[in-house]
Coordinates of C-alpha atoms in Angstrom, one line a residue:
X1 CA 1.1 18.3 22.4
X2 CA -0.2 14.8 22.6
X3 CA 0.2 12.4 19.7
X4 CA -3.6 12.1 19.1
X5 CA -4.0 15.9 19.2
X6 CA -1.1 16.4 16.7
X7 CA -2.7 13.7 14.4
X8 CA -6.1 15.4 14.6
X9 CA -4.7 18.8 13.8
X10 CA -2.6 17.5 10.9
X11 CA -5.6 15.7 9.3
X12 CA -7.9 18.8 9.9
X13 CA -5.7 20.6 7.3
X14 CA -6.3 18.0 4.7
X15 CA -9.1 17.4 2.2
X16 CA -12.3 16.3 4.0
X17 CA -13.3 14.0 1.1
X18 CA -10.0 12.1 1.3
X19 CA -10.2 11.9 5.1
X20 CA -13.7 10.4 4.8
X21 CA -12.4 7.8 2.3
X22 CA -9.7 6.7 4.7
X23 CA -12.2 6.5 7.6
X24 CA -14.7 4.5 5.6
X25 CA -12.1 2.3 4.0
X26 CA -10.4 1.4 7.2
X27 CA -13.5 1.0 9.4
X28 CA -13.3 -2.8 9.4
X29 CA -9.7 -2.8 10.5
X30 CA -10.3 0.0 13.1
X31 CA -13.3 -1.9 14.6
X32 CA -11.3 -5.1 14.7
X33 CA -7.8 -4.0 15.8
X34 CA -8.4 -0.8 17.7
X35 CA -11.7 -2.1 19.2
X36 CA -9.9 -5.1 20.6
X37 CA -6.9 -3.0 21.9
X38 CA -9.3 -0.5 23.5
X39 CA -11.2 -3.3 25.2
X40 CA -8.0 -4.8 26.5
X41 CA -6.5 -1.6 27.9
X42 CA -9.8 -0.4 29.5
X43 CA -10.7 -3.8 30.8
X44 CA -7.5 -4.3 32.9
X45 CA -6.5 -2.8 36.2
X46 CA -2.7 -3.4 35.8
X47 CA 0.0 -3.8 33.2
X48 CA 1.2 -7.4 33.5
X49 CA 2.6 -10.3 31.3
X50 CA -0.9 -11.4 30.5
X51 CA -1.8 -8.0 29.0
X52 CA 1.3 -8.1 26.8
X53 CA 0.5 -11.6 25.6
X54 CA -3.1 -10.6 24.7
X55 CA -1.9 -7.6 22.9
X56 CA 0.5 -9.7 20.8
X57 CA -2.4 -12.0 19.9
X58 CA -4.6 -9.0 18.9
X59 CA -1.9 -7.6 16.7
X60 CA -1.0 -10.9 15.0
X61 CA -4.7 -11.6 14.3
X62 CA -5.0 -8.2 12.6
X63 CA -2.0 -9.2 10.3
X64 CA 0.5 -6.9 11.9
X65 CA 2.8 -9.9 11.5
X66 CA 4.9 -11.8 14.1
X67 CA 8.2 -9.9 13.5
X68 CA 6.6 -6.5 13.7
X69 CA 4.3 -7.4 16.6
X70 CA 7.3 -8.7 18.7
X71 CA 9.2 -5.5 18.0
X72 CA 6.2 -3.3 18.8
X73 CA 5.5 -5.0 22.1
X74 CA 9.2 -4.9 23.1
X75 CA 9.3 -1.1 22.4
X76 CA 6.0 -0.7 24.4
X77 CA 7.6 -2.6 27.4
X78 CA 10.6 -0.3 27.2
X79 CA 8.4 2.9 27.2
X80 CA 6.3 1.5 30.2
X81 CA 9.5 1.0 32.1
X82 CA 11.1 4.3 31.1
X83 CA 8.0 6.4 31.8
X84 CA 7.0 4.3 34.9
X85 CA 3.4 3.8 33.5
X86 CA 1.1 1.9 35.8
X87 CA -2.4 2.4 34.2
X88 CA -3.2 0.3 31.1
X89 CA -5.4 3.0 29.6
X90 CA -2.3 5.3 29.3
X91 CA -0.8 2.8 26.9
X92 CA -3.2 3.7 24.0
X93 CA -1.5 6.9 22.7
X94 CA 2.0 5.4 23.3
X95 CA 1.2 2.3 21.2
X96 CA -0.3 4.5 18.5
X97 CA 2.8 6.7 18.3
X98 CA 5.1 3.6 18.2
X99 CA 3.1 2.2 15.3
X100 CA 3.5 5.6 13.5
X101 CA 7.3 5.5 14.1
X102 CA 7.4 2.0 12.6
X103 CA 5.7 3.2 9.5
X104 CA 8.2 6.0 8.8
X105 CA 8.7 6.4 5.1
X106 CA 5.3 4.9 4.1
X107 CA 3.4 7.3 1.9
X108 CA 5.9 10.2 2.3
X109 CA 7.1 9.8 -1.2
X110 CA 4.5 10.2 -4.0
X111 CA 4.7 8.6 -7.4
X112 CA 7.7 9.7 -9.4
X113 CA 6.3 11.5 -12.5
X114 CA 8.7 13.1 -15.0
X115 CA 7.8 16.6 -16.2
X116 CA 7.8 17.1 -20.0
X117 CA 9.1 13.6 -20.5
X118 CA 7.7 10.1 -20.8
X119 CA 7.1 8.4 -17.5
X120 CA 7.1 4.6 -17.6
X121 CA 5.3 2.8 -14.7
X122 CA 5.6 -1.0 -14.5
X123 CA 3.0 -3.0 -12.5
X124 CA 3.9 -6.4 -11.1
X125 CA 2.0 -8.8 -8.8
X126 CA 0.2 -12.2 -8.9
X127 CA -3.0 -12.8 -10.7
X128 CA -6.2 -11.7 -8.9
X129 CA -4.7 -8.9 -6.8
X130 CA -6.3 -6.1 -8.8
X131 CA -3.4 -5.1 -11.0
X132 CA -5.4 -4.4 -14.2
X133 CA -8.1 -2.5 -12.2
X134 CA -5.4 -0.4 -10.5
X135 CA -3.9 0.5 -13.9
X136 CA -7.4 1.5 -15.1
X137 CA -8.0 3.7 -12.1
X138 CA -4.6 5.3 -12.3
X139 CA -5.2 6.0 -16.1
X140 CA -8.5 7.6 -15.1
X141 CA -6.7 9.8 -12.6
X142 CA -3.9 10.9 -14.9
X143 CA -6.4 11.6 -17.8
X144 CA -8.4 13.9 -15.4
X145 CA -5.1 15.7 -14.6
X146 CA -4.8 16.5 -18.3
X147 CA -2.0 13.9 -19.1
X148 CA -1.9 11.8 -22.2
X149 CA -1.8 8.2 -21.2
X150 CA -1.0 4.9 -23.1
X151 CA -1.5 1.4 -21.6
X152 CA 0.6 -1.7 -22.6
X153 CA -1.1 -5.1 -22.2
X154 CA 2.0 -7.0 -21.1
X155 CA 0.1 -9.8 -19.4
X156 CA -0.1 -11.9 -22.5
X157 CA -0.6 -15.2 -20.7
X158 CA -4.2 -14.5 -19.9
X159 CA -6.5 -13.5 -22.8
X160 CA -8.8 -12.1 -20.1
X161 CA -6.2 -9.7 -18.9
X162 CA -5.8 -8.2 -22.4
X163 CA -9.6 -7.8 -22.7
X164 CA -9.9 -6.3 -19.3
X165 CA -7.2 -3.7 -19.9
X166 CA -8.9 -2.9 -23.3
X167 CA -12.2 -2.4 -21.5
X168 CA -10.6 0.0 -19.1
X169 CA -8.9 1.8 -22.0
X170 CA -12.3 2.3 -23.7
X171 CA -13.9 3.4 -20.5
X172 CA -11.2 6.0 -19.7
X173 CA -10.6 7.0 -23.3
X174 CA -6.9 6.0 -23.6
X175 CA -5.0 3.9 -26.2
X176 CA -4.1 0.3 -25.3
X177 CA -1.2 -1.4 -27.1
X178 CA -1.7 -5.2 -27.3
X179 CA -0.6 -8.3 -29.0
X180 CA -2.3 -11.7 -29.2
X181 CA -2.5 -13.9 -26.1
X182 CA 0.8 -15.9 -25.7
X183 CA 2.9 -13.2 -27.3
X184 CA 6.3 -12.1 -25.9
X185 CA 5.5 -9.6 -23.0
X186 CA 8.8 -7.7 -23.7
X187 CA 7.7 -7.2 -27.3
X188 CA 4.4 -5.7 -26.2
X189 CA 6.2 -3.3 -23.8
X190 CA 8.6 -2.3 -26.5
X191 CA 5.7 -1.5 -28.9
X192 CA 4.0 0.4 -26.0
X193 CA 7.1 2.6 -25.5
X194 CA 7.3 3.3 -29.3
X195 CA 3.6 4.2 -29.4
X196 CA 3.9 6.4 -26.3
X197 CA 6.8 8.2 -27.8
X198 CA 5.2 8.7 -31.2
X199 CA 2.0 9.9 -29.7
X200 CA 3.8 12.2 -27.3
X201 CA 2.3 10.6 -24.3
X202 CA 3.1 11.7 -20.8
X203 CA 2.7 8.3 -19.1
X204 CA 2.9 4.7 -20.1
X205 CA 1.3 2.2 -17.7
X206 CA 2.6 -1.4 -18.3
X207 CA 0.7 -4.5 -17.2
X208 CA 2.7 -7.8 -16.6
X209 CA 1.8 -11.4 -16.0
X210 CA 1.5 -12.8 -12.5
X211 CA 1.8 -16.5 -12.4
X212 CA 3.8 -17.3 -9.3
X213 CA 3.3 -21.1 -9.7
X214 CA 5.8 -20.8 -12.6
X215 CA 8.0 -18.5 -10.6
X216 CA 11.4 -18.9 -12.3
X217 CA 9.9 -18.3 -15.8
X218 CA 7.9 -15.3 -14.6
X219 CA 10.8 -13.7 -12.9
X220 CA 13.0 -14.1 -16.0
X221 CA 10.2 -12.5 -18.1
X222 CA 10.1 -9.6 -15.7
X223 CA 13.8 -9.1 -15.9
X224 CA 13.6 -9.2 -19.7
X225 CA 10.8 -6.5 -19.7
X226 CA 12.9 -4.5 -17.3
X227 CA 15.9 -4.6 -19.7
X228 CA 13.8 -3.6 -22.7
X229 CA 12.5 -0.5 -20.8
X230 CA 16.0 0.4 -19.7
X231 CA 17.3 0.2 -23.3
X232 CA 14.5 2.3 -24.7
X233 CA 14.0 4.7 -21.8
X234 CA 17.4 4.8 -20.0
X235 CA 16.1 6.2 -16.7
X236 CA 13.0 4.0 -16.8
X237 CA 11.0 2.4 -15.4
X238 CA 10.4 5.4 -13.2
X239 CA 8.2 3.3 -10.9
X240 CA 7.9 -0.5 -10.4
X241 CA 4.7 -0.8 -8.4
X242 CA 4.0 -4.2 -6.7
X243 CA 0.2 -4.7 -6.4
X244 CA -0.8 -6.6 -3.3
X245 CA -4.3 -7.7 -2.1
X246 CA -4.7 -6.5 1.5
X247 CA -7.3 -9.3 2.2
X248 CA -4.5 -11.9 1.8
X249 CA -2.6 -10.7 4.8
X250 CA 0.7 -12.4 5.4
X251 CA 0.6 -14.0 2.0
X252 CA 1.0 -10.5 0.6
X253 CA 4.1 -10.0 2.6
X254 CA 5.5 -13.2 1.1
X255 CA 4.7 -12.1 -2.4
X256 CA 6.4 -8.8 -1.8
X257 CA 9.6 -10.6 -0.7
X258 CA 9.5 -12.9 -3.8
X259 CA 9.0 -10.1 -6.3
X260 CA 11.6 -8.0 -4.6
X261 CA 14.1 -10.6 -5.4
X262 CA 13.4 -10.4 -9.2
X263 CA 12.9 -6.7 -9.7
X264 CA 13.7 -3.5 -7.9
X265 CA 10.3 -2.7 -6.5
X266 CA 10.0 1.1 -5.8
X267 CA 6.5 1.1 -4.2
X268 CA 3.5 -0.9 -3.0
X269 CA -0.1 -0.6 -4.1
X270 CA -2.4 -2.2 -1.5
X271 CA -5.8 -3.0 -3.0
X272 CA -9.1 -4.0 -1.3
X273 CA -8.1 -2.4 2.0
X274 CA -11.8 -1.5 2.6
X275 CA -12.7 -5.2 2.3
X276 CA -10.6 -6.5 5.2
X277 CA -10.5 -6.3 8.9
X278 CA -6.7 -7.1 8.7
X279 CA -5.4 -3.7 7.5
X280 CA -2.6 -4.2 10.0
X281 CA -0.7 -5.6 7.0
X282 CA 0.2 -2.0 6.1
X283 CA 2.2 -1.7 9.3
X284 CA 4.0 -5.0 8.7
X285 CA 4.9 -4.0 5.1
X286 CA 6.1 -0.6 6.1
X287 CA 8.3 -2.0 8.9
X288 CA 9.6 -5.2 7.5
X289 CA 10.1 -4.5 3.8
X290 CA 11.1 -0.8 4.0
X291 CA 9.3 -0.3 0.6
X292 CA 7.0 2.7 0.6
X293 CA 3.3 2.1 0.4
X294 CA 2.3 4.6 -2.4
X295 CA -1.3 3.8 -3.2
X296 CA -4.2 2.2 -1.5
X297 CA -7.6 0.9 -2.7
X298 CA -10.3 2.2 -0.4
X299 CA -13.4 1.2 -2.5
X300 CA -14.8 0.2 -5.9
X301 CA -15.0 3.7 -7.6
X302 CA -12.2 5.0 -9.8
X303 CA -11.3 7.8 -7.3
X304 CA -11.2 5.3 -4.4
X305 CA -7.6 4.6 -5.4
X306 CA -5.8 7.1 -3.2
X307 CA -2.2 8.2 -2.5
X308 CA -1.2 6.5 0.8
X309 CA -1.0 9.0 3.6
X310 CA 0.4 7.8 6.9
X311 CA -1.3 10.4 9.0
X312 CA -4.7 9.7 7.3
X313 CA -4.1 6.0 7.9
X314 CA -3.3 6.4 11.6
X315 CA -6.1 8.9 12.1
X316 CA -8.7 6.6 10.5
X317 CA -7.3 3.6 12.4
X318 CA -7.4 5.3 15.8
X319 CA -10.4 7.7 15.2
X320 CA -12.4 6.3 18.1
X321 CA -9.6 6.8 20.5
X322 CA -8.8 10.3 19.1
X323 CA -12.4 11.4 19.5
X324 CA -12.6 10.0 23.0
X325 CA -9.3 11.7 23.9
X326 CA -10.8 15.0 22.7
X327 CA -13.9 14.7 24.9
X328 CA -12.1 13.6 28.0

């Protein structure tokens, strides 16, 4: 069975509403990346060096990243040689399948939630990436699942961050533990843990500061917060989610490397994926960082924060090719 057919059949068994969210959320990237690839492969009569060079340019422009692009094109060359492919249009399903292979591990492991115990989830990332909004949307999801949720306003360096989290708490109907602006973040997280325990909460979502310009101090603060959680909840934090803004492209990759040096990041949340034509960053993150992408933001609404699904991602990305493949 062809790769496109397998993908179509797999997605057909999944929730239609979620499939539609991925298709809509990735439409800009699909039009940009896949549209250009399609044009390249159908507009050429032979596979030559010029074709490979143009493909590299398309992939890099879509923020697939230089390292991942070079690896992808090298693997494509090897397949062309091995399978003795002559026609450029036959490269489409092969390239799609290679991208799928390079994303192995992305989205295959959901959020680690403890049953009948307190789950502590720590959110890290620079200011402006959508950390607080992500926490609010996740609180909304957990509340709808019948879980008791507490939020800890650990970003004490921005008064706006505390207010924003409090607004989300009121909107969703969950408690927010906060101190005054400028307070010790680790002290806020400590109080959050105590409150969550005393209120028999299922989940504690912890916000943190994100000032990369003061990187050394920030990373030290994160390590301190980490130590406090470990002391109070020995197997916590159960998730350390790094929130990245998809619209920043390669800058997001750099942030991921920097945060990964300070704390043990267990998963990536990629926000604003619907607002960029450079969603190729998902491929670069999966391949280069080997950190699973766990959640993606596909729109403004609370339920537009979705568990990342590699098959849904690939299906949405290559939908035009898959549909064309079906009619041929």
